[in-house]
PDB file of C-alpha atoms in Angstrom:
ATOM      1  CA  MET A   1       8.462 -25.572-135.151  1.00 31.00           C
ATOM      2  CA  THR A   2       9.176 -29.226-135.834  1.00 31.00           C
ATOM      3  CA  THR A   3      11.442 -31.106-138.152  1.00 31.00           C
ATOM      4  CA  GLU A   4      10.618 -33.139-141.238  1.00 35.00           C
ATOM      5  CA  SER A   5       9.475 -36.165-139.262  1.00 36.00           C
ATOM      6  CA  ASP A   6       6.915 -36.571-136.517  1.00 40.00           C
ATOM      7  CA  THR A   7       9.466 -38.365-134.343  1.00 37.00           C
ATOM      8  CA  MET A   8      12.021 -35.549-134.295  1.00 45.00           C
ATOM      9  CA  GLN A   9      11.312 -32.043-133.044  1.00 68.00           C
ATOM     10  CA  TRP A  10      13.203 -28.794-132.697  1.00 85.00           C
ATOM     11  CA  SER A  11      14.401 -27.934-129.213  1.00 94.00           C
ATOM     12  CA  VAL A  12      15.488 -24.672-127.591  1.00 96.00           C
ATOM     13  CA  ALA A  13      18.994 -26.102-127.218  1.00 96.00           C
ATOM     14  CA  GLU A  14      19.160 -26.867-130.951  1.00 95.00           C
ATOM     15  CA  MET A  15      17.818 -23.400-131.777  1.00 95.00           C
ATOM     16  CA  LEU A  16      20.551 -21.769-129.691  1.00 97.00           C
ATOM     17  CA  THR A  17      23.138 -23.820-131.571  1.00 96.00           C
ATOM     18  CA  LEU A  18      21.606 -22.571-134.823  1.00 96.00           C
ATOM     19  CA  PHE A  19      21.900 -18.952-133.625  1.00 98.00           C
ATOM     20  CA  ASP A  20      25.593 -19.426-132.794  1.00 98.00           C
ATOM     21  CA  VAL A  21      27.027 -18.513-136.207  1.00 98.00           C
ATOM     22  CA  SER A  22      30.622 -19.363-137.117  1.00 97.00           C
ATOM     23  CA  ARG A  23      33.369 -17.085-138.416  1.00 96.00           C
ATOM     24  CA  THR A  24      34.488 -17.544-142.009  1.00 94.00           C
ATOM     25  CA  ASP A  25      38.025 -17.138-143.318  1.00 80.00           C
ATOM     26  CA  GLY A  26      37.324 -13.449-143.955  1.00 75.00           C
ATOM     27  CA  HIS A  27      35.480 -10.948-141.758  1.00 78.00           C
ATOM     28  CA  GLY A  28      32.049 -12.541-142.110  1.00 94.00           C
ATOM     29  CA  PHE A  29      30.044 -15.324-140.512  1.00 98.00           C
ATOM     30  CA  VAL A  30      27.980 -18.257-141.737  1.00 98.00           C
ATOM     31  CA  GLY A  31      24.934 -19.953-140.263  1.00 97.00           C
ATOM     32  CA  ALA A  32      22.691 -22.916-141.036  1.00 96.00           C
ATOM     33  CA  THR A  33      18.999 -22.563-141.869  1.00 95.00           C
ATOM     34  CA  GLY A  34      17.722 -25.519-139.886  1.00 86.00           C
ATOM     35  CA  LEU A  35      15.039 -27.984-140.884  1.00 70.00           C
ATOM     36  CA  VAL A  36      11.578 -27.919-142.437  1.00 61.00           C
ATOM     37  CA  GLY A  37       8.723 -26.869-140.152  1.00 59.00           C
ATOM     38  CA  ASP A  38       5.735 -28.986-139.161  1.00 53.00           C
ATOM     39  CA  ASP A  39       3.620 -27.285-141.861  1.00 50.00           C
ATOM     40  CA  ASP A  40       6.206 -28.367-144.460  1.00 58.00           C
ATOM     41  CA  ARG A  41       6.979 -24.733-145.309  1.00 62.00           C
ATOM     42  CA  GLN A  42      10.398 -24.110-146.753  1.00 85.00           C
ATOM     43  CA  VAL A  43      10.685 -20.472-145.599  1.00 90.00           C
ATOM     44  CA  VAL A  44      13.003 -19.696-142.679  1.00 94.00           C
ATOM     45  CA  GLU A  45      11.620 -17.387-139.989  1.00 93.00           C
ATOM     46  CA  GLY A  46      12.951 -13.877-140.447  1.00 96.00           C
ATOM     47  CA  THR A  47      13.635 -13.476-136.739  1.00 97.00           C
ATOM     48  CA  GLN A  48      15.848 -16.556-136.854  1.00 97.00           C
ATOM     49  CA  VAL A  49      18.124 -14.672-139.255  1.00 98.00           C
ATOM     50  CA  LEU A  50      17.821 -11.591-137.024  1.00 98.00           C
ATOM     51  CA  ALA A  51      18.948 -13.674-134.046  1.00 98.00           C
ATOM     52  CA  GLN A  52      21.949 -14.952-135.998  1.00 98.00           C
ATOM     53  CA  ALA A  53      22.875 -11.403-137.044  1.00 98.00           C
ATOM     54  CA  ILE A  54      22.793 -10.310-133.380  1.00 98.00           C
ATOM     55  CA  VAL A  55      25.241 -13.071-132.450  1.00 98.00           C
ATOM     56  CA  ALA A  56      27.507 -12.175-135.395  1.00 98.00           C
ATOM     57  CA  ALA A  57      27.640  -8.526-134.315  1.00 98.00           C
ATOM     58  CA  ALA A  58      28.325  -9.482-130.695  1.00 97.00           C
ATOM     59  CA  LYS A  59      31.247 -11.655-131.774  1.00 97.00           C
ATOM     60  CA  ARG A  60      32.592  -8.842-133.955  1.00 97.00           C
ATOM     61  CA  PHE A  61      32.384  -6.270-131.147  1.00 97.00           C
ATOM     62  CA  GLU A  62      33.890  -8.178-128.244  1.00 95.00           C
ATOM     63  CA  GLY A  63      33.696  -6.178-125.039  1.00 94.00           C
ATOM     64  CA  LYS A  64      30.542  -4.385-126.153  1.00 97.00           C
ATOM     65  CA  SER A  65      26.899  -5.337-125.719  1.00 96.00           C
ATOM     66  CA  VAL A  66      24.295  -5.364-128.492  1.00 98.00           C
ATOM     67  CA  ARG A  67      21.813  -2.639-127.580  1.00 98.00           C
ATOM     68  CA  SER A  68      19.443  -2.591-130.574  1.00 98.00           C
ATOM     69  CA  ALA A  69      18.851  -4.200-133.961  1.00 98.00           C
ATOM     70  CA  HIS A  70      16.653  -3.094-136.863  1.00 98.00           C
ATOM     71  CA  ALA A  71      15.990  -5.754-139.496  1.00 98.00           C
ATOM     72  CA  VAL A  72      14.416  -5.349-142.938  1.00 98.00           C
ATOM     73  CA  PHE A  73      13.323  -8.579-144.615  1.00 98.00           C
ATOM     74  CA  VAL A  74      13.648  -8.113-148.368  1.00 96.00           C
ATOM     75  CA  ARG A  75      13.720 -11.687-149.677  1.00 96.00           C
ATOM     76  CA  ALA A  76      12.739 -15.026-148.204  1.00 94.00           C
ATOM     77  CA  VAL A  77      15.489 -17.259-146.845  1.00 96.00           C
ATOM     78  CA  MET A  78      14.798 -20.847-147.831  1.00 95.00           C
ATOM     79  CA  VAL A  79      15.628 -23.992-145.904  1.00 94.00           C
ATOM     80  CA  GLY A  80      18.790 -25.545-147.301  1.00 93.00           C
ATOM     81  CA  ALA A  81      21.765 -23.477-148.404  1.00 95.00           C
ATOM     82  CA  PRO A  82      23.689 -21.756-145.575  1.00 97.00           C
ATOM     83  CA  VAL A  83      23.264 -18.046-144.851  1.00 98.00           C
ATOM     84  CA  GLU A  84      26.302 -15.807-145.157  1.00 98.00           C
ATOM     85  CA  PHE A  85      26.564 -12.719-142.953  1.00 98.00           C
ATOM     86  CA  ASP A  86      28.630  -9.816-144.290  1.00 97.00           C
ATOM     87  CA  LEU A  87      29.482  -7.107-141.741  1.00 97.00           C
ATOM     88  CA  ASP A  88      29.979  -3.490-142.773  1.00 97.00           C
ATOM     89  CA  VAL A  89      31.304  -1.619-139.731  1.00 97.00           C
ATOM     90  CA  VAL A  90      30.010   1.957-139.859  1.00 98.00           C
ATOM     91  CA  HIS A  91      31.658   3.093-136.613  1.00 97.00           C
ATOM     92  CA  GLU A  92      33.671   1.468-133.849  1.00 97.00           C
ATOM     93  CA  GLY A  93      34.549   3.697-130.914  1.00 97.00           C
ATOM     94  CA  ARG A  94      35.406   3.194-127.267  1.00 96.00           C
ATOM     95  CA  SER A  95      31.785   3.444-126.088  1.00 97.00           C
ATOM     96  CA  THR A  96      29.593   2.632-129.100  1.00 98.00           C
ATOM     97  CA  ALA A  97      29.755   0.786-132.394  1.00 98.00           C
ATOM     98  CA  THR A  98      27.444   0.391-135.383  1.00 98.00           C
ATOM     99  CA  VAL A  99      27.416  -2.315-138.028  1.00 98.00           C
ATOM    100  CA  ILE A 100      25.192  -3.159-140.989  1.00 98.00           C
ATOM    101  CA  VAL A 101      24.826  -6.925-141.289  1.00 98.00           C
ATOM    102  CA  THR A 102      23.722  -8.261-144.663  1.00 98.00           C
ATOM    103  CA  ALA A 103      22.405 -11.821-144.757  1.00 98.00           C
ATOM    104  CA  LYS A 104      22.856 -13.518-148.129  1.00 98.00           C
ATOM    105  CA  GLN A 105      21.814 -16.881-149.456  1.00 97.00           C
ATOM    106  CA  SER A 106      23.141 -18.254-152.737  1.00 96.00           C
ATOM    107  CA  GLY A 107      24.607 -14.836-153.482  1.00 96.00           C
ATOM    108  CA  LYS A 108      21.301 -12.942-153.034  1.00 97.00           C
ATOM    109  CA  ARG A 109      20.717 -10.377-150.293  1.00 98.00           C
ATOM    110  CA  CYS A 110      17.776 -11.426-148.117  1.00 98.00           C
ATOM    111  CA  VAL A 111      17.928  -9.460-144.849  1.00 98.00           C
ATOM    112  CA  THR A 112      19.714  -6.325-143.700  1.00 98.00           C
ATOM    113  CA  VAL A 113      20.170  -5.613-139.987  1.00 98.00           C
ATOM    114  CA  THR A 114      21.529  -2.373-138.539  1.00 98.00           C
ATOM    115  CA  ILE A 115      22.933  -3.031-135.075  1.00 98.00           C
ATOM    116  CA  LEU A 116      24.029  -0.659-132.321  1.00 98.00           C
ATOM    117  CA  ALA A 117      26.398  -1.952-129.652  1.00 98.00           C
ATOM    118  CA  ASP A 118      27.729  -0.133-126.618  1.00 97.00           C
ATOM    119  CA  VAL A 119      29.568  -0.416-123.335  1.00 95.00           C
ATOM    120  CA  PRO A 120      26.886  -0.069-120.618  1.00 92.00           C
ATOM    121  CA  SER A 121      27.500   2.635-118.030  1.00 92.00           C
ATOM    122  CA  ASP A 122      26.268   3.478-114.550  1.00 93.00           C
ATOM    123  CA  ASP A 123      22.797   5.016-114.282  1.00 92.00           C
ATOM    124  CA  VAL A 124      22.251   8.753-114.375  1.00 96.00           C
ATOM    125  CA  ILE A 125      18.500   8.247-114.120  1.00 95.00           C
ATOM    126  CA  ARG A 126      16.335   5.124-114.419  1.00 94.00           C
ATOM    127  CA  HIS A 127      12.678   4.195-114.922  1.00 95.00           C
ATOM    128  CA  HIS A 128      10.733   1.683-116.991  1.00 95.00           C
ATOM    129  CA  ALA A 129       7.152   0.898-117.984  1.00 96.00           C
ATOM    130  CA  PRO A 130       5.530  -1.481-115.488  1.00 96.00           C
ATOM    131  CA  ARG A 131       4.576  -5.006-116.460  1.00 97.00           C
ATOM    132  CA  PRO A 132       0.901  -5.229-117.495  1.00 96.00           C
ATOM    133  CA  ASP A 133      -1.318  -6.682-114.788  1.00 95.00           C
ATOM    134  CA  VAL A 134      -2.605  -9.684-116.723  1.00 96.00           C
ATOM    135  CA  GLY A 135      -2.442 -12.484-114.186  1.00 91.00           C
ATOM    136  CA  SER A 136       0.037 -15.310-113.842  1.00 95.00           C
ATOM    137  CA  PRO A 137       1.097 -17.909-116.413  1.00 97.00           C
ATOM    138  CA  ALA A 138      -0.976 -20.471-114.513  1.00 97.00           C
ATOM    139  CA  ASP A 139      -4.120 -18.493-115.382  1.00 96.00           C
ATOM    140  CA  ALA A 140      -3.329 -18.282-119.124  1.00 97.00           C
ATOM    141  CA  ASN A 141      -4.299 -20.696-121.901  1.00 96.00           C
ATOM    142  CA  VAL A 142      -1.747 -23.224-123.105  1.00 96.00           C
ATOM    143  CA  ALA A 143      -1.028 -22.637-126.805  1.00 94.00           C
ATOM    144  CA  SER A 144       0.441 -25.013-129.351  1.00 85.00           C
ATOM    145  CA  MET A 145       3.662 -23.724-130.902  1.00 79.00           C
ATOM    146  CA  PRO A 146       5.864 -26.827-130.947  1.00 79.00           C
ATOM    147  CA  LEU A 147       9.420 -26.373-129.756  1.00 90.00           C
ATOM    148  CA  THR A 148      10.804 -28.682-127.108  1.00 93.00           C
ATOM    149  CA  GLY A 149      11.867 -26.580-124.142  1.00 96.00           C
ATOM    150  CA  ARG A 150       9.540 -23.662-124.966  1.00 96.00           C
ATOM    151  CA  GLU A 151       6.145 -23.317-123.320  1.00 97.00           C
ATOM    152  CA  LEU A 152       3.666 -20.714-124.576  1.00 97.00           C
ATOM    153  CA  ARG A 153       0.537 -19.505-122.778  1.00 97.00           C
ATOM    154  CA  LEU A 154      -1.835 -16.804-124.042  1.00 97.00           C
ATOM    155  CA  VAL A 155      -3.834 -14.482-121.805  1.00 97.00           C
ATOM    156  CA  GLY A 156      -7.564 -14.585-122.646  1.00 94.00           C
ATOM    157  CA  VAL A 157      -7.047 -16.165-126.070  1.00 93.00           C
ATOM    158  CA  ARG A 158      -7.626 -19.824-126.899  1.00 89.00           C
ATOM    159  CA  ASP A 159      -6.887 -19.971-130.647  1.00 87.00           C
ATOM    160  CA  VAL A 160      -4.683 -17.119-131.791  1.00 87.00           C
ATOM    161  CA  ASP A 161      -5.022 -18.128-135.458  1.00 84.00           C
ATOM    162  CA  SER A 162      -8.829 -18.305-135.572  1.00 86.00           C
ATOM    163  CA  PRO A 163     -10.763 -15.727-137.658  1.00 86.00           C
ATOM    164  CA  ASP A 164     -13.672 -16.182-135.234  1.00 87.00           C
ATOM    165  CA  GLU A 165     -11.895 -15.202-132.012  1.00 87.00           C
ATOM    166  CA  VAL A 166     -12.256 -11.418-131.976  1.00 92.00           C
ATOM    167  CA  GLY A 167     -11.012  -8.935-129.392  1.00 91.00           C
ATOM    168  CA  PRO A 168      -8.998  -5.756-128.963  1.00 95.00           C
ATOM    169  CA  PRO A 169      -5.782  -5.542-131.035  1.00 95.00           C
ATOM    170  CA  GLU A 170      -3.524  -6.568-128.184  1.00 97.00           C
ATOM    171  CA  LEU A 171      -2.036  -9.853-127.093  1.00 97.00           C
ATOM    172  CA  HIS A 172      -0.187 -10.976-123.975  1.00 98.00           C
ATOM    173  CA  ALA A 173       1.939 -14.107-124.227  1.00 98.00           C
ATOM    174  CA  TRP A 174       3.772 -15.860-121.409  1.00 98.00           C
ATOM    175  CA  LEU A 175       6.869 -17.810-122.498  1.00 98.00           C
ATOM    176  CA  HIS A 176       9.108 -20.195-120.634  1.00 97.00           C
ATOM    177  CA  TYR A 177      12.421 -21.401-122.086  1.00 97.00           C
ATOM    178  CA  ASP A 178      14.579 -24.345-121.047  1.00 97.00           C
ATOM    179  CA  PRO A 179      17.490 -23.895-121.187  1.00 97.00           C
ATOM    180  CA  ILE A 180      17.864 -20.165-120.616  1.00 97.00           C
ATOM    181  CA  PRO A 181      21.187 -19.156-122.201  1.00 96.00           C
ATOM    182  CA  THR A 182      23.853 -17.687-119.954  1.00 95.00           C
ATOM    183  CA  ARG A 183      25.720 -15.973-122.797  1.00 96.00           C
ATOM    184  CA  ASP A 184      24.514 -12.395-123.286  1.00 96.00           C
ATOM    185  CA  ASP A 185      24.438 -12.599-127.099  1.00 97.00           C
ATOM    186  CA  LEU A 186      22.468 -15.844-127.160  1.00 98.00           C
ATOM    187  CA  ALA A 187      20.025 -14.523-124.545  1.00 98.00           C
ATOM    188  CA  LYS A 188      19.357 -11.482-126.732  1.00 98.00           C
ATOM    189  CA  ALA A 189      19.073 -13.650-129.833  1.00 98.00           C
ATOM    190  CA  LEU A 190      16.469 -15.811-128.096  1.00 98.00           C
ATOM    191  CA  LEU A 191      14.498 -12.747-126.965  1.00 98.00           C
ATOM    192  CA  ALA A 192      14.545 -11.339-130.507  1.00 98.00           C
ATOM    193  CA  HIS A 193      13.477 -14.620-132.083  1.00 97.00           C
ATOM    194  CA  PHE A 194       9.927 -14.471-130.698  1.00 97.00           C
ATOM    195  CA  THR A 195       9.302 -10.791-131.512  1.00 97.00           C
ATOM    196  CA  GLY A 196       7.916 -11.618-134.953  1.00 91.00           C
ATOM    197  CA  HIS A 197       5.698 -14.576-134.067  1.00 93.00           C
ATOM    198  CA  LEU A 198       2.419 -13.036-132.867  1.00 95.00           C
ATOM    199  CA  ALA A 199       2.362  -9.456-134.176  1.00 95.00           C
ATOM    200  CA  ILE A 200       0.255 -10.082-137.288  1.00 94.00           C
ATOM    201  CA  SER A 201      -2.140 -12.242-135.262  1.00 94.00           C
ATOM    202  CA  THR A 202      -2.478  -9.345-132.820  1.00 95.00           C
ATOM    203  CA  THR A 203      -3.511  -7.004-135.637  1.00 94.00           C
ATOM    204  CA  MET A 204      -5.988  -9.456-137.161  1.00 93.00           C
ATOM    205  CA  ARG A 205      -7.614 -10.173-133.802  1.00 93.00           C
ATOM    206  CA  ALA A 206      -9.597  -6.911-133.952  1.00 90.00           C
ATOM    207  CA  HIS A 207     -11.277  -7.851-137.253  1.00 91.00           C
ATOM    208  CA  ALA A 208     -13.951 -10.534-137.538  1.00 90.00           C
ATOM    209  CA  GLY A 209     -13.567 -13.068-140.309  1.00 90.00           C
ATOM    210  CA  ILE A 210      -9.810 -12.860-140.725  1.00 86.00           C
ATOM    211  CA  GLY A 211      -7.077 -14.753-138.901  1.00 79.00           C
ATOM    212  CA  THR A 212      -3.592 -16.077-139.428  1.00 80.00           C
ATOM    213  CA  SER A 213      -4.973 -19.535-140.243  1.00 83.00           C
ATOM    214  CA  GLN A 214      -5.723 -17.982-143.658  1.00 82.00           C
ATOM    215  CA  ALA A 215      -2.143 -16.783-144.179  1.00 75.00           C
ATOM    216  CA  HIS A 216      -0.576 -17.889-147.478  1.00 71.00           C
ATOM    217  CA  HIS A 217      -3.932 -19.408-148.552  1.00 78.00           C
ATOM    218  CA  THR A 218      -6.362 -16.504-149.008  1.00 85.00           C
ATOM    219  CA  VAL A 219      -4.329 -13.595-147.627  1.00 89.00           C
ATOM    220  CA  SER A 220      -0.671 -12.670-147.993  1.00 89.00           C
ATOM    221  CA  THR A 221       1.175 -11.956-144.745  1.00 90.00           C
ATOM    222  CA  ALA A 222       4.819 -11.467-143.832  1.00 91.00           C
ATOM    223  CA  PRO A 223       6.911  -9.541-141.316  1.00 94.00           C
ATOM    224  CA  MET A 224       8.708  -6.779-143.207  1.00 97.00           C
ATOM    225  CA  THR A 225      10.692  -5.138-140.403  1.00 98.00           C
ATOM    226  CA  VAL A 226      11.475  -5.943-136.776  1.00 98.00           C
ATOM    227  CA  THR A 227      13.234  -3.575-134.410  1.00 98.00           C
ATOM    228  CA  VAL A 228      14.262  -4.756-130.958  1.00 98.00           C
ATOM    229  CA  SER A 229      15.961  -2.782-128.176  1.00 98.00           C
ATOM    230  CA  PHE A 230      17.602  -4.523-125.245  1.00 98.00           C
ATOM    231  CA  HIS A 231      17.548  -2.843-121.837  1.00 95.00           C
ATOM    232  CA  GLU A 232      20.522  -3.784-119.696  1.00 77.00           C
ATOM    233  CA  PRO A 233      20.906  -6.153-118.049  1.00 79.00           C
ATOM    234  CA  VAL A 234      19.270  -8.920-120.110  1.00 90.00           C
ATOM    235  CA  THR A 235      18.952 -11.707-117.575  1.00 91.00           C
ATOM    236  CA  TRP A 236      15.934 -13.633-116.403  1.00 96.00           C
ATOM    237  CA  ASP A 237      14.664 -16.844-114.922  1.00 94.00           C
ATOM    238  CA  GLY A 238      11.156 -18.257-114.915  1.00 96.00           C
ATOM    239  CA  TRP A 239       8.614 -16.811-117.343  1.00 98.00           C
ATOM    240  CA  LEU A 240       8.723 -13.883-119.785  1.00 98.00           C
ATOM    241  CA  LEU A 241       5.705 -11.756-120.730  1.00 98.00           C
ATOM    242  CA  TYR A 242       5.585 -10.566-124.354  1.00 98.00           C
ATOM    243  CA  THR A 243       3.016  -7.774-124.732  1.00 98.00           C
ATOM    244  CA  HIS A 244       1.797  -6.849-128.231  1.00 98.00           C
ATOM    245  CA  GLU A 245      -0.272  -3.801-129.206  1.00 98.00           C
ATOM    246  CA  SER A 246      -1.329  -3.107-132.789  1.00 97.00           C
ATOM    247  CA  THR A 247      -1.652   0.664-133.101  1.00 98.00           C
ATOM    248  CA  GLN A 248      -2.419   0.851-136.837  1.00 97.00           C
ATOM    249  CA  VAL A 249      -3.292  -1.258-139.848  1.00 96.00           C
ATOM    250  CA  GLY A 250      -4.171  -0.103-143.356  1.00 96.00           C
ATOM    251  CA  ALA A 251      -2.900   0.265-146.913  1.00 96.00           C
ATOM    252  CA  GLY A 252      -1.581  -3.284-146.742  1.00 95.00           C
ATOM    253  CA  MET A 253       0.674  -2.861-143.686  1.00 96.00           C
ATOM    254  CA  SER A 254       0.283  -3.211-139.929  1.00 97.00           C
ATOM    255  CA  TYR A 255       2.297  -1.726-137.073  1.00 98.00           C
ATOM    256  CA  VAL A 256       2.722  -3.450-133.727  1.00 98.00           C
ATOM    257  CA  ARG A 257       4.746  -2.382-130.714  1.00 98.00           C
ATOM    258  CA  GLY A 258       5.621  -4.579-127.788  1.00 98.00           C
ATOM    259  CA  THR A 259       7.529  -5.102-124.573  1.00 98.00           C
ATOM    260  CA  VAL A 260       9.212  -8.023-122.839  1.00 98.00           C
ATOM    261  CA  HIS A 261       8.986  -8.178-119.030  1.00 98.00           C
ATOM    262  CA  THR A 262      10.287 -10.764-116.618  1.00 97.00           C
ATOM    263  CA  GLU A 263       7.870 -12.480-114.286  1.00 96.00           C
ATOM    264  CA  ARG A 264       9.158 -10.235-111.492  1.00 94.00           C
ATOM    265  CA  GLY A 265       8.351  -7.138-113.530  1.00 96.00           C
ATOM    266  CA  GLU A 266      11.660  -5.971-115.014  1.00 96.00           C
ATOM    267  CA  LEU A 267      11.458  -4.540-118.538  1.00 97.00           C
ATOM    268  CA  ILE A 268      14.300  -6.185-120.464  1.00 97.00           C
ATOM    269  CA  ALA A 269      13.389  -5.471-124.113  1.00 98.00           C
ATOM    270  CA  SER A 270      11.056  -3.477-126.360  1.00 98.00           C
ATOM    271  CA  PHE A 271      10.227  -4.161-129.995  1.00 98.00           C
ATOM    272  CA  THR A 272       8.185  -3.123-133.019  1.00 98.00           C
ATOM    273  CA  GLN A 273       7.102  -4.951-136.146  1.00 98.00           C
ATOM    274  CA  GLU A 274       5.818  -3.778-139.512  1.00 98.00           C
ATOM    275  CA  GLY A 275       3.839  -6.548-141.138  1.00 96.00           C
ATOM    276  CA  LEU A 276       2.420  -7.074-144.604  1.00 94.00           C
ATOM    277  CA  ILE A 277      -1.303  -7.969-144.740  1.00 93.00           C
ATOM    278  CA  ARG A 278      -2.623  -7.957-148.303  1.00 92.00           C
ATOM    279  CA  PRO A 279      -4.969  -9.835-150.629  1.00 90.00           C
ATOM    280  CA  LEU A 280      -3.331 -12.903-152.112  1.00 85.00           C
ATOM    281  CA  ARG A 281      -2.343 -12.036-155.658  1.00 73.00           C
ATOM    282  CA  ARG A 282      -3.533 -14.412-158.348  1.00 62.00           C
ATOM    283  CA  ILE A 283      -0.012 -14.990-159.573  1.00 59.00           C
ATOM    284  CA  ASP A 284       0.843 -16.389-156.124  1.00 48.00           C
ATOM    285  CA  ALA A 285      -1.421 -19.348-156.858  1.00 50.00           C
ATOM    286  CA  THR A 286       1.395 -20.780-158.988  1.00 46.00           C
ATOM    287  CA  ILE A 287       3.759 -20.716-155.993  1.00 43.00           C
ATOM    288  CA  GLU A 288       3.548 -23.581-153.536  1.00 52.00           C
ATOM    289  CA  VAL A 289       2.134 -22.541-150.145  1.00 46.00           C
ATOM    290  CA  ARG A 290       5.222 -23.891-148.385  1.00 43.00           C
ATOM    291  CA  SER A 291       7.445 -21.569-150.437  1.00 39.00           C
ATOM    292  CA  ARG A 292       5.459 -18.338-150.033  1.00 42.00           C
ATOM    293  CA  LEU A 293       6.913 -15.527-147.954  1.00 43.00           C
TER     294      LEU A 293
END
């Protein structure tokens, strides 16, 4: 993601500042939307709002740790006006807490996020799914997804957007961030931010003649829900491996599940995404590409 000019580009540090929402005079929070992307689209990434909601909940429940978040994207957030986060606390106990975060822009509800927080305890039992054996980041293909401080490499895929690069509906992506946040809430926000980036591409990869390069031009695509679960502790250094597996697509929606492992093999998060993949409606032709969901 880049800014409006070719001489200025988003950085991981700036993104973390964007995630770090501020308290308002009441019980809510407010966050900025950022700047226009390199494709001149005016739509804010849904997982950016998800990341901000995670930070808002963490600030509300001091002493607890955000364990999971389920976001439903109901209306596009546009670059410009700030996003207001209203928090409806469903339950706040000694061990767990639940809040529904509603993200609004210009008075309209755009995203709802249900968040579970808890106080982590000692293990009774422990196991986790092993990291897929897909080789090291050095063996993967460098991919272009501009963000200063973020490096992306794809395993066995050269152009993730191409309708001509066909394979099984799975995708392994190595990511490296600099800086890596030390705050728990910002680390989780950063992990959640990437969960919506490659899921629809993963689904399309199994079908010849269709790819995300066609999105918003000949086919309508959008993430509709993202659920992410954080497995304590959420700490890492070096590279992260995001694994995506599309288990179903049809009737205009796709379903993708994924995991996030550290380079050493620890499982630190799991996620799912429901994505919209539908024919572009004729009425959408009157809407500028940069403003389509």
